Tab-separated table of C-alpha atoms in Angstrom:
chain	number	residue	atom	x	y	z
A	38	UNK	CA	0.243	0.379	0.057
A	39	UNK	CA	1.478	3.345	-0.489
A	40	UNK	CA	1.421	6.992	1.955
A	41	UNK	CA	-1.638	9.201	0.944
A	42	UNK	CA	-1.269	12.475	1.556
A	43	UNK	CA	-3.816	15.395	2.547
A	44	UNK	CA	-2.983	18.371	4.270
A	45	UNK	CA	-6.191	20.432	2.651
A	46	UNK	CA	-8.489	21.002	5.949
A	47	UNK	CA	-11.858	22.685	6.693
A	48	UNK	CA	-12.877	24.171	9.727
A	49	UNK	CA	-9.830	24.351	11.857
A	50	UNK	CA	-11.050	24.127	15.117
A	51	UNK	CA	-11.784	20.716	17.037
A	52	UNK	CA	-12.549	19.956	20.623
A	53	UNK	CA	-9.747	19.396	23.476
A	54	UNK	CA	-11.410	18.202	26.776
A	55	UNK	CA	-14.483	19.359	26.056
A	56	UNK	CA	-12.357	22.539	24.953
A	57	UNK	CA	-12.650	24.271	21.200
A	58	UNK	CA	-9.049	25.034	20.222
A	59	UNK	CA	-9.162	27.969	17.417
A	60	UNK	CA	-6.625	25.970	15.317
A	61	UNK	CA	-5.199	21.738	15.103
A	62	UNK	CA	-1.924	23.413	14.541
A	63	UNK	CA	-1.626	24.864	18.585
A	64	UNK	CA	-1.735	20.688	18.942
A	65	UNK	CA	0.909	19.984	16.044
A	66	UNK	CA	3.115	21.998	17.309
A	67	UNK	CA	3.740	20.088	20.227
A	68	UNK	CA	6.021	18.194	18.544
A	69	UNK	CA	3.877	14.308	19.339
A	70	UNK	CA	5.149	10.730	18.617
A	71	UNK	CA	2.713	8.878	16.362
A	72	UNK	CA	1.881	5.290	16.290
A	73	UNK	CA	-0.752	3.600	14.530
A	74	UNK	CA	-3.271	1.156	15.437
A	75	UNK	CA	-4.003	-1.604	13.559
A	76	UNK	CA	-8.060	-2.233	13.722
A	77	UNK	CA	-8.086	-5.591	11.912
A	78	UNK	CA	-9.092	-7.798	14.378
A	79	UNK	CA	-11.942	-5.442	14.921
A	80	UNK	CA	-12.753	-4.213	10.819
A	81	UNK	CA	-16.456	-5.787	10.714
A	82	UNK	CA	-18.207	-3.956	7.602
A	83	UNK	CA	-16.817	-3.651	4.009
A	84	UNK	CA	-16.611	-0.759	2.264
A	85	UNK	CA	-17.640	-2.382	-0.639
A	86	UNK	CA	-21.888	-2.388	-0.498
A	87	UNK	CA	-22.463	-4.771	-4.005
A	88	UNK	CA	-26.084	-5.359	-3.349
A	89	UNK	CA	-28.464	-3.250	-1.419
A	90	UNK	CA	-30.627	-4.370	1.462
A	91	UNK	CA	-28.367	-7.622	1.807
A	92	UNK	CA	-26.849	-6.503	5.652
A	93	UNK	CA	-23.362	-7.355	4.233
A	94	UNK	CA	-21.648	-3.792	2.998
A	95	UNK	CA	-21.178	-0.271	3.856
A	96	UNK	CA	-24.963	1.270	4.696
A	97	UNK	CA	-26.236	-1.754	3.078
A	98	UNK	CA	-27.668	0.648	-0.061
A	99	UNK	CA	-25.779	-0.625	-2.992
A	100	UNK	CA	-22.298	-0.214	-5.243
A	101	UNK	CA	-24.137	3.681	-6.093
A	102	UNK	CA	-23.006	4.281	-2.578
A	103	UNK	CA	-20.288	2.582	-0.754
A	104	UNK	CA	-16.664	3.409	0.179
A	105	UNK	CA	-14.942	1.196	-1.824
A	106	UNK	CA	-12.509	3.903	-3.690
A	107	UNK	CA	-11.292	4.144	-0.616
A	108	UNK	CA	-7.560	2.503	-0.893
A	109	UNK	CA	-6.291	0.844	2.162
A	110	UNK	CA	-3.266	2.142	3.293
A	111	UNK	CA	-0.708	5.030	5.666
A	112	UNK	CA	-2.917	8.374	4.976
A	113	UNK	CA	-1.282	11.198	6.187
A	114	UNK	CA	-3.853	14.260	7.323
A	115	UNK	CA	-2.694	17.094	9.012
A	116	UNK	CA	0.501	15.470	9.704
A	117	UNK	CA	-1.289	13.162	10.874
A	118	UNK	CA	-0.663	8.850	10.286
A	119	UNK	CA	-3.280	7.059	9.844
A	120	UNK	CA	-3.251	3.218	9.126
A	121	UNK	CA	-6.469	2.365	7.143
A	122	UNK	CA	-7.502	-1.035	6.609
A	123	UNK	CA	-7.383	-2.296	3.448
A	124	UNK	CA	-11.537	-3.258	3.143
A	125	UNK	CA	-12.595	-2.931	6.452
A	126	UNK	CA	-14.435	-0.540	9.247
A	127	UNK	CA	-15.717	-0.588	12.036
A	128	UNK	CA	-19.021	-0.001	12.198
A	129	UNK	CA	-21.976	0.229	14.761
A	130	UNK	CA	-25.736	0.355	14.172
A	131	UNK	CA	-28.331	2.098	15.983
A	132	UNK	CA	-31.415	2.234	17.502
A	133	UNK	CA	-32.880	3.059	14.013
A	134	UNK	CA	-30.074	2.309	11.524
A	135	UNK	CA	-28.285	-0.973	10.667
A	136	UNK	CA	-29.837	-2.576	13.682
A	137	UNK	CA	-28.202	-6.088	12.716
A	138	UNK	CA	-24.530	-4.668	13.239
A	139	UNK	CA	-22.929	-4.631	17.031
A	140	UNK	CA	-23.965	-1.683	19.520
A	141	UNK	CA	-20.624	-1.706	20.699
A	142	UNK	CA	-16.727	-2.637	19.118
A	143	UNK	CA	-15.671	-4.166	22.510
A	144	UNK	CA	-11.792	-3.554	23.597
A	145	UNK	CA	-9.187	-1.915	21.375
A	146	UNK	CA	-5.793	-2.428	22.915
A	147	UNK	CA	-4.030	0.608	23.143
A	148	UNK	CA	-1.387	-0.411	25.662
A	149	UNK	CA	0.708	2.666	25.638
A	150	UNK	CA	1.318	6.322	27.589
A	151	UNK	CA	0.109	7.792	24.637
A	152	UNK	CA	-1.113	11.849	25.768
A	153	UNK	CA	-3.696	12.099	22.784
A	154	UNK	CA	-5.704	9.827	20.621
A	155	UNK	CA	-6.697	10.754	16.934
A	156	UNK	CA	-9.850	9.159	15.803
A	157	UNK	CA	-10.354	9.192	11.984
A	158	UNK	CA	-14.471	8.991	11.896
A	159	UNK	CA	-17.037	9.487	9.844
A	160	UNK	CA	-21.663	8.930	9.764
A	161	UNK	CA	-24.688	9.005	7.808
A	162	UNK	CA	-27.753	9.759	8.320
A	163	UNK	CA	-26.375	12.453	10.457
A	164	UNK	CA	-30.412	14.274	11.243
A	165	UNK	CA	-29.148	15.019	15.371
A	166	UNK	CA	-29.099	18.549	16.231
A	167	UNK	CA	-25.831	20.810	16.585
A	168	UNK	CA	-24.221	18.655	20.490
A	169	UNK	CA	-26.350	15.960	20.220
A	170	UNK	CA	-24.474	13.203	21.853
A	171	UNK	CA	-23.754	10.355	18.698
A	172	UNK	CA	-22.249	7.532	20.562
A	173	UNK	CA	-18.751	7.975	23.032
A	174	UNK	CA	-15.529	6.507	23.412
A	175	UNK	CA	-14.703	4.561	26.747
A	176	UNK	CA	-11.085	4.990	27.833
A	177	UNK	CA	-9.871	2.138	29.643
A	178	UNK	CA	-6.835	2.757	32.167
A	179	UNK	CA	-3.984	0.497	33.670
A	180	UNK	CA	-5.011	1.842	36.848
A	181	UNK	CA	-8.975	0.261	36.622
A	182	UNK	CA	-10.694	3.605	35.852
A	183	UNK	CA	-12.415	4.286	32.698
A	184	UNK	CA	-13.393	7.968	30.912
A	185	UNK	CA	-16.437	8.658	28.451
A	186	UNK	CA	-15.741	10.895	26.338
A	187	UNK	CA	-18.413	11.791	24.132
A	188	UNK	CA	-18.960	12.361	20.201
A	189	UNK	CA	-20.978	14.920	19.439
A	190	UNK	CA	-23.297	15.684	15.935
A	191	UNK	CA	-22.268	18.262	13.911
A	192	UNK	CA	-18.795	20.033	15.771
A	193	UNK	CA	-16.759	16.156	16.188
A	194	UNK	CA	-17.998	14.622	13.806
A	195	UNK	CA	-20.600	15.054	10.262
A	196	UNK	CA	-22.169	13.208	7.715
A	197	UNK	CA	-19.881	11.978	4.990
A	198	UNK	CA	-21.676	13.053	2.259
A	199	UNK	CA	-23.103	16.173	3.230
A	200	UNK	CA	-22.423	19.856	4.087
A	201	UNK	CA	-21.343	19.795	7.368
A	202	UNK	CA	-20.095	22.293	10.015
A	203	UNK	CA	-18.196	19.916	11.888
A	204	UNK	CA	-14.366	20.599	12.473
A	205	UNK	CA	-11.017	18.793	11.506
A	206	UNK	CA	-12.386	17.926	7.741
A	207	UNK	CA	-11.022	15.590	5.419
A	208	UNK	CA	-12.543	14.881	1.736
A	209	UNK	CA	-11.218	11.517	0.710
A	210	UNK	CA	-11.811	10.043	-2.581
A	211	UNK	CA	-15.162	13.001	-2.361
A	212	UNK	CA	-16.161	11.893	0.887
A	213	UNK	CA	-15.909	13.955	4.171
A	214	UNK	CA	-13.909	12.608	7.211
A	215	UNK	CA	-13.351	13.842	10.110
A	216	UNK	CA	-10.761	14.104	12.924
A	217	UNK	CA	-10.940	13.955	16.517
A	218	UNK	CA	-8.406	14.429	19.360
A	219	UNK	CA	-8.655	13.078	22.353
A	220	UNK	CA	-6.427	14.171	25.698
A	221	UNK	CA	-5.436	12.510	28.160
A	222	UNK	CA	-5.619	14.699	30.682
A	223	UNK	CA	-5.331	11.781	33.715
A	224	UNK	CA	-1.739	10.847	32.143
A	225	UNK	CA	-1.973	7.844	33.024
A	226	UNK	CA	-1.267	4.407	30.759
A	227	UNK	CA	-4.219	3.449	28.432
A	228	UNK	CA	-4.520	0.031	28.234
A	229	UNK	CA	-8.128	-0.340	25.930
A	230	UNK	CA	-10.856	2.107	23.970
A	231	UNK	CA	-14.580	0.515	22.997
A	232	UNK	CA	-16.688	2.676	21.003
A	233	UNK	CA	-19.949	2.130	22.269
A	234	UNK	CA	-23.462	3.482	19.808
A	235	UNK	CA	-25.629	6.027	21.184
A	236	UNK	CA	-29.963	6.493	21.132
A	237	UNK	CA	-29.987	8.277	17.577
A	238	UNK	CA	-29.806	7.593	14.194
A	239	UNK	CA	-26.326	8.192	13.299
A	240	UNK	CA	-24.070	5.512	12.524
A	241	UNK	CA	-20.615	5.212	13.875
A	242	UNK	CA	-17.989	4.454	11.198
A	243	UNK	CA	-13.736	4.897	12.881
A	244	UNK	CA	-11.899	4.382	9.944
A	245	UNK	CA	-8.363	4.687	12.386
A	246	UNK	CA	-7.226	5.342	15.395
A	247	UNK	CA	-3.351	6.905	16.050
A	248	UNK	CA	-2.030	8.059	19.619
A	249	UNK	CA	0.458	10.578	20.443
A	250	UNK	CA	3.329	10.997	22.995
């Protein structure tokens, strides 16, 4: 797989620890060292969808509305590396859409003293008001404690096709993906992450996870 670079960013804002930062450049100036997380064993949904309504691919709307054009490999987005699986993503079901999919990812091993976690994510059926919690990331620490981080509609993520005011957007294959930065404010060793869908229409889609130290 090749290395794909895209540093053209929309809406230069993101939330960190519940605060909106004026520009992602403030974070990048910290000089973080990055490590991509291999999600191969957790990817449960193919980006290719040959047949609509068969409960097998992408958003189950057929090959005219899938993400098979996105190649797997290493992507550099805003100078942050992300490793996108060859064919799949982590996709969870919601209350009303793709109800056949799991509602949780299970534990994704991190095992690092990371200061930041970067999620490359997107969604569809984005009808919720701005600030609505669409899904959550649970960060599990080695000391037994955990932290729940909400993903907010039109703030942290937006629709993969429609115009969105959500921050830190990139365009890949004419579709919108969103970077969300989460700071490890406790500084504790991170054991794992769990993704849990919310009680809304939107579908959580996680393409890649990268840590920064």
